[in-house]
PDB file of C-alpha atoms in Angstrom:
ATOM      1  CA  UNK H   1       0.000   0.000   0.000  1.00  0.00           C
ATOM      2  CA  UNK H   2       1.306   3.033  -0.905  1.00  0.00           C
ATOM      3  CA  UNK H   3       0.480   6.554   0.082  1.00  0.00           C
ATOM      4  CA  UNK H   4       1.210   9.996  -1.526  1.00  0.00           C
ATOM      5  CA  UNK H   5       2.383  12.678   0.310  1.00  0.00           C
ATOM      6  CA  UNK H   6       0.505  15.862   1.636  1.00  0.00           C
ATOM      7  CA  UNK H   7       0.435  18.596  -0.671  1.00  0.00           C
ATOM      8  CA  UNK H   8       0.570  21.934   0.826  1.00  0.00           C
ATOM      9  CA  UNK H   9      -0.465  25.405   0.053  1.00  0.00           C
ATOM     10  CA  UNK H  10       2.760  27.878  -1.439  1.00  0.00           C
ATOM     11  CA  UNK H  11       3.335  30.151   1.241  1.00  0.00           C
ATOM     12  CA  UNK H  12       2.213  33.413   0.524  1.00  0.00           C
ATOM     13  CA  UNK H  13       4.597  36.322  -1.278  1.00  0.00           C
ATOM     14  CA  UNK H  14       6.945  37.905   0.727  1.00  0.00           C
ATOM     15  CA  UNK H  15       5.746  41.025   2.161  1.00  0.00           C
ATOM     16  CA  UNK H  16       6.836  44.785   0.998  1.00  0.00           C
ATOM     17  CA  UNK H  17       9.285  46.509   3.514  1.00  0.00           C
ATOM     18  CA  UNK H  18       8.080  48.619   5.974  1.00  0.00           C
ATOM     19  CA  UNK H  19       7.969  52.169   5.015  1.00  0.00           C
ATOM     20  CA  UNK H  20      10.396  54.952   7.057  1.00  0.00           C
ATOM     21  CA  UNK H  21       8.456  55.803  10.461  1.00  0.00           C
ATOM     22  CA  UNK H  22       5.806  52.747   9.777  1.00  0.00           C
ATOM     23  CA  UNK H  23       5.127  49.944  13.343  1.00  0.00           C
ATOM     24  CA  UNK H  24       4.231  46.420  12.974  1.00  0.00           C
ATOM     25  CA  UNK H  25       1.057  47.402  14.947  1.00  0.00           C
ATOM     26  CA  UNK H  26      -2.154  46.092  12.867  1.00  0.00           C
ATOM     27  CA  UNK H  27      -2.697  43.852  10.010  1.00  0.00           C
ATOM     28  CA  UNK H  28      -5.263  44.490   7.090  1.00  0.00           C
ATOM     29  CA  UNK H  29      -6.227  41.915   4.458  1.00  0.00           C
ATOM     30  CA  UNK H  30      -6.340  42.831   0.904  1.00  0.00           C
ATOM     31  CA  UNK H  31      -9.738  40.978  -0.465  1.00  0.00           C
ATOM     32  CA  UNK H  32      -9.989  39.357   2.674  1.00  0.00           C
ATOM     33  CA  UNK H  33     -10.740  39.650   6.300  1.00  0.00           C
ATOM     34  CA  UNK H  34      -8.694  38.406   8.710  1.00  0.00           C
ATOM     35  CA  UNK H  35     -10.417  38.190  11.582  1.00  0.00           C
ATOM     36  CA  UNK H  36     -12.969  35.993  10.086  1.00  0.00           C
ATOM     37  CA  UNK H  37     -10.377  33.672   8.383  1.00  0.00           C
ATOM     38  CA  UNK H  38      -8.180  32.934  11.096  1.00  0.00           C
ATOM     39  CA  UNK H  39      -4.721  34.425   9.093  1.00  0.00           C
ATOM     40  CA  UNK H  40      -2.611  36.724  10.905  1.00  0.00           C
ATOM     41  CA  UNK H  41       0.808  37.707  10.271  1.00  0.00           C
ATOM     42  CA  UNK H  42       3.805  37.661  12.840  1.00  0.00           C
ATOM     43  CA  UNK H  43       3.638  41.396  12.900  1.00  0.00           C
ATOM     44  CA  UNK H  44       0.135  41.153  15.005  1.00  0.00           C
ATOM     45  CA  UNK H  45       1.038  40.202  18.155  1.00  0.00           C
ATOM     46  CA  UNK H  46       3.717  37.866  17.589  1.00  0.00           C
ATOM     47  CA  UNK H  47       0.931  35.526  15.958  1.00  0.00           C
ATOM     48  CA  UNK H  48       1.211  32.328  13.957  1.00  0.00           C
ATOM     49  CA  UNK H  49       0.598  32.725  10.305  1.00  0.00           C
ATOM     50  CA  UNK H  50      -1.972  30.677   8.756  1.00  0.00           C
ATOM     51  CA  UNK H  51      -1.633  30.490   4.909  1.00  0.00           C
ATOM     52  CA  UNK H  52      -4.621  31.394   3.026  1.00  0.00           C
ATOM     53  CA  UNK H  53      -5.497  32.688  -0.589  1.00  0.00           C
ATOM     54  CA  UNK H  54      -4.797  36.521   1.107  1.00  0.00           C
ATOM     55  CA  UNK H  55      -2.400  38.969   0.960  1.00  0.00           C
ATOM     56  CA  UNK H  56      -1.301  40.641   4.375  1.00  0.00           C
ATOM     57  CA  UNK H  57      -0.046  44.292   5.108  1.00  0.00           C
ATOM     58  CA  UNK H  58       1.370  45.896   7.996  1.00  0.00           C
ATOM     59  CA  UNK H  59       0.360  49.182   8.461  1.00  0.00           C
ATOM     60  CA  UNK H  60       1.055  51.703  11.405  1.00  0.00           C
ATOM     61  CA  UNK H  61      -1.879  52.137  13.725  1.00  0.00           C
ATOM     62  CA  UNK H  62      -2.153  55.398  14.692  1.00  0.00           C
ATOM     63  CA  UNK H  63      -2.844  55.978  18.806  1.00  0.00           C
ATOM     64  CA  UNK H  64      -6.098  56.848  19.773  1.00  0.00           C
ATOM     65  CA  UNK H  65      -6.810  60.443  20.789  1.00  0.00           C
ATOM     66  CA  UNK H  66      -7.286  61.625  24.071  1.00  0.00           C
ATOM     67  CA  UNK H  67     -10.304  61.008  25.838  1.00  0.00           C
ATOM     68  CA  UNK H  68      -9.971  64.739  27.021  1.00  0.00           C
ATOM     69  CA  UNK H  69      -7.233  67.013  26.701  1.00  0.00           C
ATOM     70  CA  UNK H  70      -6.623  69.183  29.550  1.00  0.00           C
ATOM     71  CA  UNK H  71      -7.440  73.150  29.805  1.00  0.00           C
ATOM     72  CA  UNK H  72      -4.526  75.174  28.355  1.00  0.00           C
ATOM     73  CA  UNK H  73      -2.041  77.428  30.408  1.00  0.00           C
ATOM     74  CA  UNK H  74      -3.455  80.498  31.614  1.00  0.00           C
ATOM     75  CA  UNK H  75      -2.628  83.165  29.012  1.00  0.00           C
ATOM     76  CA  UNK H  76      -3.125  87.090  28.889  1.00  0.00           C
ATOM     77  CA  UNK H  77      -5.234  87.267  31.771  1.00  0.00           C
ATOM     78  CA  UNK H  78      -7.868  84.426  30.663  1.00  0.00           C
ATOM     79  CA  UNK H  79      -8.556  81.293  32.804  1.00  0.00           C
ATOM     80  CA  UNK H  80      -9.641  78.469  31.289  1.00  0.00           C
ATOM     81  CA  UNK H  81     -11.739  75.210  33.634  1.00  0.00           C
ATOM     82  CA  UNK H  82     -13.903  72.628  33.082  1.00  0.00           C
ATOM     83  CA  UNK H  83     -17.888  73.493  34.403  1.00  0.00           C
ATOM     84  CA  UNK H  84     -20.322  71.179  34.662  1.00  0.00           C
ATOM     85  CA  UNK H  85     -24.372  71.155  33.936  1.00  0.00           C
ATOM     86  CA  UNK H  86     -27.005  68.559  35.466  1.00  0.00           C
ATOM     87  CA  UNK H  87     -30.143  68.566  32.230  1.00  0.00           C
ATOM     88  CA  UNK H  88     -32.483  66.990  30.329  1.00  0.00           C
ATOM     89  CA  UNK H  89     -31.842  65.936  26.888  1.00  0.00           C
ATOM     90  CA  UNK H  90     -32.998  69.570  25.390  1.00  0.00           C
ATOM     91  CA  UNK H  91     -29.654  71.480  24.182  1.00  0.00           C
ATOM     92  CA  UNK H  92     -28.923  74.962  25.089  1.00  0.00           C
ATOM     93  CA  UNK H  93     -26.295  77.657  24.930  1.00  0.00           C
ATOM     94  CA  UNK H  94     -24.935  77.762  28.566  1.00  0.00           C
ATOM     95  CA  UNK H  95     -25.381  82.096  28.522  1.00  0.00           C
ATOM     96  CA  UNK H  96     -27.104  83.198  31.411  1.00  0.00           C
ATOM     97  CA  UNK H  97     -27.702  80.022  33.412  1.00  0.00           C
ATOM     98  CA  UNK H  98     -25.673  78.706  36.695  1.00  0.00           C
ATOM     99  CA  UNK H  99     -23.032  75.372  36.178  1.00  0.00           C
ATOM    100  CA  UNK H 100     -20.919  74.157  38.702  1.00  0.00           C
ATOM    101  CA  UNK H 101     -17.932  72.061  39.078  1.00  0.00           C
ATOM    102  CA  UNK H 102     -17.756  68.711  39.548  1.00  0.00           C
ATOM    103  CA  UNK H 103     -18.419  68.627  43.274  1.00  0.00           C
ATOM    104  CA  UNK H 104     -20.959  70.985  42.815  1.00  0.00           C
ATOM    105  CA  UNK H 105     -23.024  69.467  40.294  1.00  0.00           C
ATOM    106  CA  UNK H 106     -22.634  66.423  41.862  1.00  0.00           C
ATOM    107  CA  UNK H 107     -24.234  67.824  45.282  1.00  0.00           C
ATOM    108  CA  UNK H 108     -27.124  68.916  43.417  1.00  0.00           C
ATOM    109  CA  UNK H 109     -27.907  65.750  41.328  1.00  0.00           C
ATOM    110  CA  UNK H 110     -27.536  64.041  44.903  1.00  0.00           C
ATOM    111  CA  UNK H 111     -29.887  66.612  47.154  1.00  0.00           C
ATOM    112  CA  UNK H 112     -32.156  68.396  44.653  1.00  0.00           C
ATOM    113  CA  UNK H 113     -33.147  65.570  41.909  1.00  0.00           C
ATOM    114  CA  UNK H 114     -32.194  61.913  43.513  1.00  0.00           C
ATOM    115  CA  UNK H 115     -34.886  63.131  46.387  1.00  0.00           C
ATOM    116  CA  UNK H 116     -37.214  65.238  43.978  1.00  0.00           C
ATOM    117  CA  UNK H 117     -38.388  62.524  42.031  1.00  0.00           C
ATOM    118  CA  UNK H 118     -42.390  62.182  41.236  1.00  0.00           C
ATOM    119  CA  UNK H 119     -44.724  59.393  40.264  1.00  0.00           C
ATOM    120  CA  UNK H 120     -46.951  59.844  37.265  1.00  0.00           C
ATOM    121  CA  UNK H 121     -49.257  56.887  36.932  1.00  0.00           C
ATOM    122  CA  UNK H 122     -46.586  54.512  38.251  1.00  0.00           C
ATOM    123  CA  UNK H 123     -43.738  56.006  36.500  1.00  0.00           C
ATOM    124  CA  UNK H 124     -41.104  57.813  38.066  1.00  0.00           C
ATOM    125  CA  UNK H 125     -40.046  61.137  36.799  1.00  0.00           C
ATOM    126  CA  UNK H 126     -36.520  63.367  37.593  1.00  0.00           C
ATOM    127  CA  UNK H 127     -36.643  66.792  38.379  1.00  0.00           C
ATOM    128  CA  UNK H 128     -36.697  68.632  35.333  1.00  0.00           C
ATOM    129  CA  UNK H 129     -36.277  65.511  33.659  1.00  0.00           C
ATOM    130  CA  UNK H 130     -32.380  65.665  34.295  1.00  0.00           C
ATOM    131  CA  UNK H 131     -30.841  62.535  32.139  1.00  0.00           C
ATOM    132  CA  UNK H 132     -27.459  63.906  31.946  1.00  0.00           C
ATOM    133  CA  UNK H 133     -24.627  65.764  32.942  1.00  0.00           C
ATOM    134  CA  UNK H 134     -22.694  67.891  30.398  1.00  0.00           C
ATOM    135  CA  UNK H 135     -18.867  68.978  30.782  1.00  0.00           C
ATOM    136  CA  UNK H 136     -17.721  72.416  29.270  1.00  0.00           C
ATOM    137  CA  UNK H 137     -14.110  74.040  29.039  1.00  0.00           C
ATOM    138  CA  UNK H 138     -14.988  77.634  29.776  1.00  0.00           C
ATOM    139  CA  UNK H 139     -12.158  80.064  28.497  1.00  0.00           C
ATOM    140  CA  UNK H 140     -13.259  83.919  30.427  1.00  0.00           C
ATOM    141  CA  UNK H 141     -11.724  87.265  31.021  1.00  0.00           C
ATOM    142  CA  UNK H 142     -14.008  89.087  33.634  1.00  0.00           C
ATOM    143  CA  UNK H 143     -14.230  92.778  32.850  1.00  0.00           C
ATOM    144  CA  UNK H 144     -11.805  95.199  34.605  1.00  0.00           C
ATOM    145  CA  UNK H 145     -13.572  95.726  38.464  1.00  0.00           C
ATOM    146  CA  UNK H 146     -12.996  91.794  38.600  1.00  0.00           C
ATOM    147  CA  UNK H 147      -9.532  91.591  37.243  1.00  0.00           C
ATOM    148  CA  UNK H 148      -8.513  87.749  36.882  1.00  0.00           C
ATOM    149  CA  UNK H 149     -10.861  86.864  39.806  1.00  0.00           C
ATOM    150  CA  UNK H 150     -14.833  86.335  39.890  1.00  0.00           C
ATOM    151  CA  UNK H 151     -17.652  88.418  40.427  1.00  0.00           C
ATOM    152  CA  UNK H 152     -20.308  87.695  42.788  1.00  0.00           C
ATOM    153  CA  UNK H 153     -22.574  85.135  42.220  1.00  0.00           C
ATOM    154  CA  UNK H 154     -26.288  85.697  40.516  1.00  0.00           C
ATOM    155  CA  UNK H 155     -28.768  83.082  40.176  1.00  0.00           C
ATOM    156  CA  UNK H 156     -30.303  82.545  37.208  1.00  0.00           C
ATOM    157  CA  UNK H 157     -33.942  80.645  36.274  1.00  0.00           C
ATOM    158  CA  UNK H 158     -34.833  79.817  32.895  1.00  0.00           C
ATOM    159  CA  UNK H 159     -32.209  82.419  31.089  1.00  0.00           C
ATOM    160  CA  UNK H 160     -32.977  84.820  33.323  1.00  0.00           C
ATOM    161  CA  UNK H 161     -31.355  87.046  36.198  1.00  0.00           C
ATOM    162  CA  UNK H 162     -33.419  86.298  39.109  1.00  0.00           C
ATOM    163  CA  UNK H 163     -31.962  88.246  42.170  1.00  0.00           C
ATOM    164  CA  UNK H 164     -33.695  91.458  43.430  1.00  0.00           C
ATOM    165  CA  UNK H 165     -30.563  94.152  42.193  1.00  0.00           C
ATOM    166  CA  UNK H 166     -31.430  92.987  39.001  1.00  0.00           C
ATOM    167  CA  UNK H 167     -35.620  93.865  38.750  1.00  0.00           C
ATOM    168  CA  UNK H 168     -34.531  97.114  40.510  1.00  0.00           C
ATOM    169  CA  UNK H 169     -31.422  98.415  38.721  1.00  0.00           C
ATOM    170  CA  UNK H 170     -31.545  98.875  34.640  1.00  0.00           C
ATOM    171  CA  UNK H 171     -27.930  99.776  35.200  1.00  0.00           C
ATOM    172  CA  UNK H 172     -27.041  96.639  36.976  1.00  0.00           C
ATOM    173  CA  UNK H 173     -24.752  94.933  34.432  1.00  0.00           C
ATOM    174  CA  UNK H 174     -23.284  98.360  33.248  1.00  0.00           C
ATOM    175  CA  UNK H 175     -22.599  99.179  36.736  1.00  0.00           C
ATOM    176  CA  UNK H 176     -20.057  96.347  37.192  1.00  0.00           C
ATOM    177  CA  UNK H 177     -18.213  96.520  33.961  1.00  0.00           C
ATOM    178  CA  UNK H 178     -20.383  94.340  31.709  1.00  0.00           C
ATOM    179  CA  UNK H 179     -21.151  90.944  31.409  1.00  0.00           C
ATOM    180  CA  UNK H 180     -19.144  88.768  33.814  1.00  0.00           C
ATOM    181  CA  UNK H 181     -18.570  84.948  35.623  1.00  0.00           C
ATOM    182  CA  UNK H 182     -19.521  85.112  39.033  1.00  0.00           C
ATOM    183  CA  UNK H 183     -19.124  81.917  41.646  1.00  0.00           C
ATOM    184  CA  UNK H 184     -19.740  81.286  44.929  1.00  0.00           C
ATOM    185  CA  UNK H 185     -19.087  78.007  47.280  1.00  0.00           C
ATOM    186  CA  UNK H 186     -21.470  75.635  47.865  1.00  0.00           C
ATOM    187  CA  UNK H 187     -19.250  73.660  49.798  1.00  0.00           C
ATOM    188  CA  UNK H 188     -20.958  70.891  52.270  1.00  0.00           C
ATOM    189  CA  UNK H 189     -19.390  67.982  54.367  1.00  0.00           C
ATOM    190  CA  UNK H 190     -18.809  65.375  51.258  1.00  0.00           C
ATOM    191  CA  UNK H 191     -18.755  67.819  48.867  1.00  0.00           C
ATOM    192  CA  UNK H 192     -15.373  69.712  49.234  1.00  0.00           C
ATOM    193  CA  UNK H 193     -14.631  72.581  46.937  1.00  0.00           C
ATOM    194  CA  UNK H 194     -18.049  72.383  45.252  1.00  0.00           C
ATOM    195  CA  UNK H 195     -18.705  75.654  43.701  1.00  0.00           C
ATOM    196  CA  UNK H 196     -21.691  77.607  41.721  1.00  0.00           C
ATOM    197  CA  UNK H 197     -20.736  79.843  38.454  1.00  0.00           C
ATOM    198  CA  UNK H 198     -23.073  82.340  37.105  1.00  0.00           C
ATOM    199  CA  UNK H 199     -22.703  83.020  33.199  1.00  0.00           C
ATOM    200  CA  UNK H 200     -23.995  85.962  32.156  1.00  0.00           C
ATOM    201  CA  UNK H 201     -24.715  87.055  28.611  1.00  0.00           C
ATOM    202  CA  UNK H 202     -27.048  89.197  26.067  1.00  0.00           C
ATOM    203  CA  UNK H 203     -30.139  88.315  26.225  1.00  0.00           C
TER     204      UNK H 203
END
């Protein structure tokens, strides 16, 4: 009895050199998919090739951007931070409403919406139907009475300037330089350095 040997598969073409600068970081089939073949090259991982009917390239995988990146230096007097706002899924500019930073806004999802929750015919609804909090970099220059600091805090409902000075005084904004961030702490045990930010703006 006699038996013929195994034939095998050529092994594929040599691959092209890697270009100046270029990683053995990712492989991509040409009129293929890898993945769903089982063929890798040595470049992925320090895998086992397979040899199928598929030509394989090595390309450079770029890195993945940051999540993130961080607020610039200060520069000519501006300050730049991150501010945060609990809301619903409606967008809106951020002019003339109050955001906080992270301790803040975390205090107030925590005491004013967690506990204000209602029931509508058995479903439960958040206070002002919050479903998210937003993140903003805020770049500012207060006007001149403030220099690089804050102004004083004003509350704001709906868009709008709520405090008594400003029903009473047309002058109010004019008075202080123009419009301005104001903040004030809202600090509680569990909630260290939360703060409030007013941003005003035209109306």
């Amino acid at each position: 009895m006699s038996s013929k040997p195994i034939s095998r598969p050529p092994p594929p073409p040599p691959l092209p050199p890697l270009s100046p600068g270029e990683l053995p970081a990712r492989c991509t089939p040409a009129g293929g998919d890898a993945w769903s073949s089982g063929s890798y090259l040595d470049c992925c991982g320090g895998l086992r090739v397979s040899f199928r009917d598929y030509r394989y390239l090595c390309h450079l995988s770029p890195p993945p951007p940051p999540l993130s990146p961080p607020p610039p230096p200060p520069r000519d007097g501006v300050r730049s931070f991150y501010i945060y706002r609990a809301q619903s899924d409606v967008d809106y500019p951020i002019g003339n409403h109050n955001l906080a930073n992270l301790p803040g806004v975390l205090k107030y999802v925590h005491s004013e919406v967690v506990n204000a929750q209602s029931y509508d015919s058995g479903v439960c609804t958040r206070h002002y139907e919050i479903s998210r909090i937003l993140r903003f970099r805020l770049d500012f220059l207060n006007p001149p009475p403030f220099g690089a600091g804050f102004g004083p805090f004003v509350a704001f409902d709906r868009g709008r300037c709520t405090i008594y000075e400003c029903a009473t005084q047309a002058d109010f904004w004019t008075a202080r330089g123009g419009f301005y961030v104001g903040c004030q702490k809202a600090q509680q045990l569990g909630y260290q350095g939360a703060a409030w930010y007013s941003l005003a703006g035209s109306c």
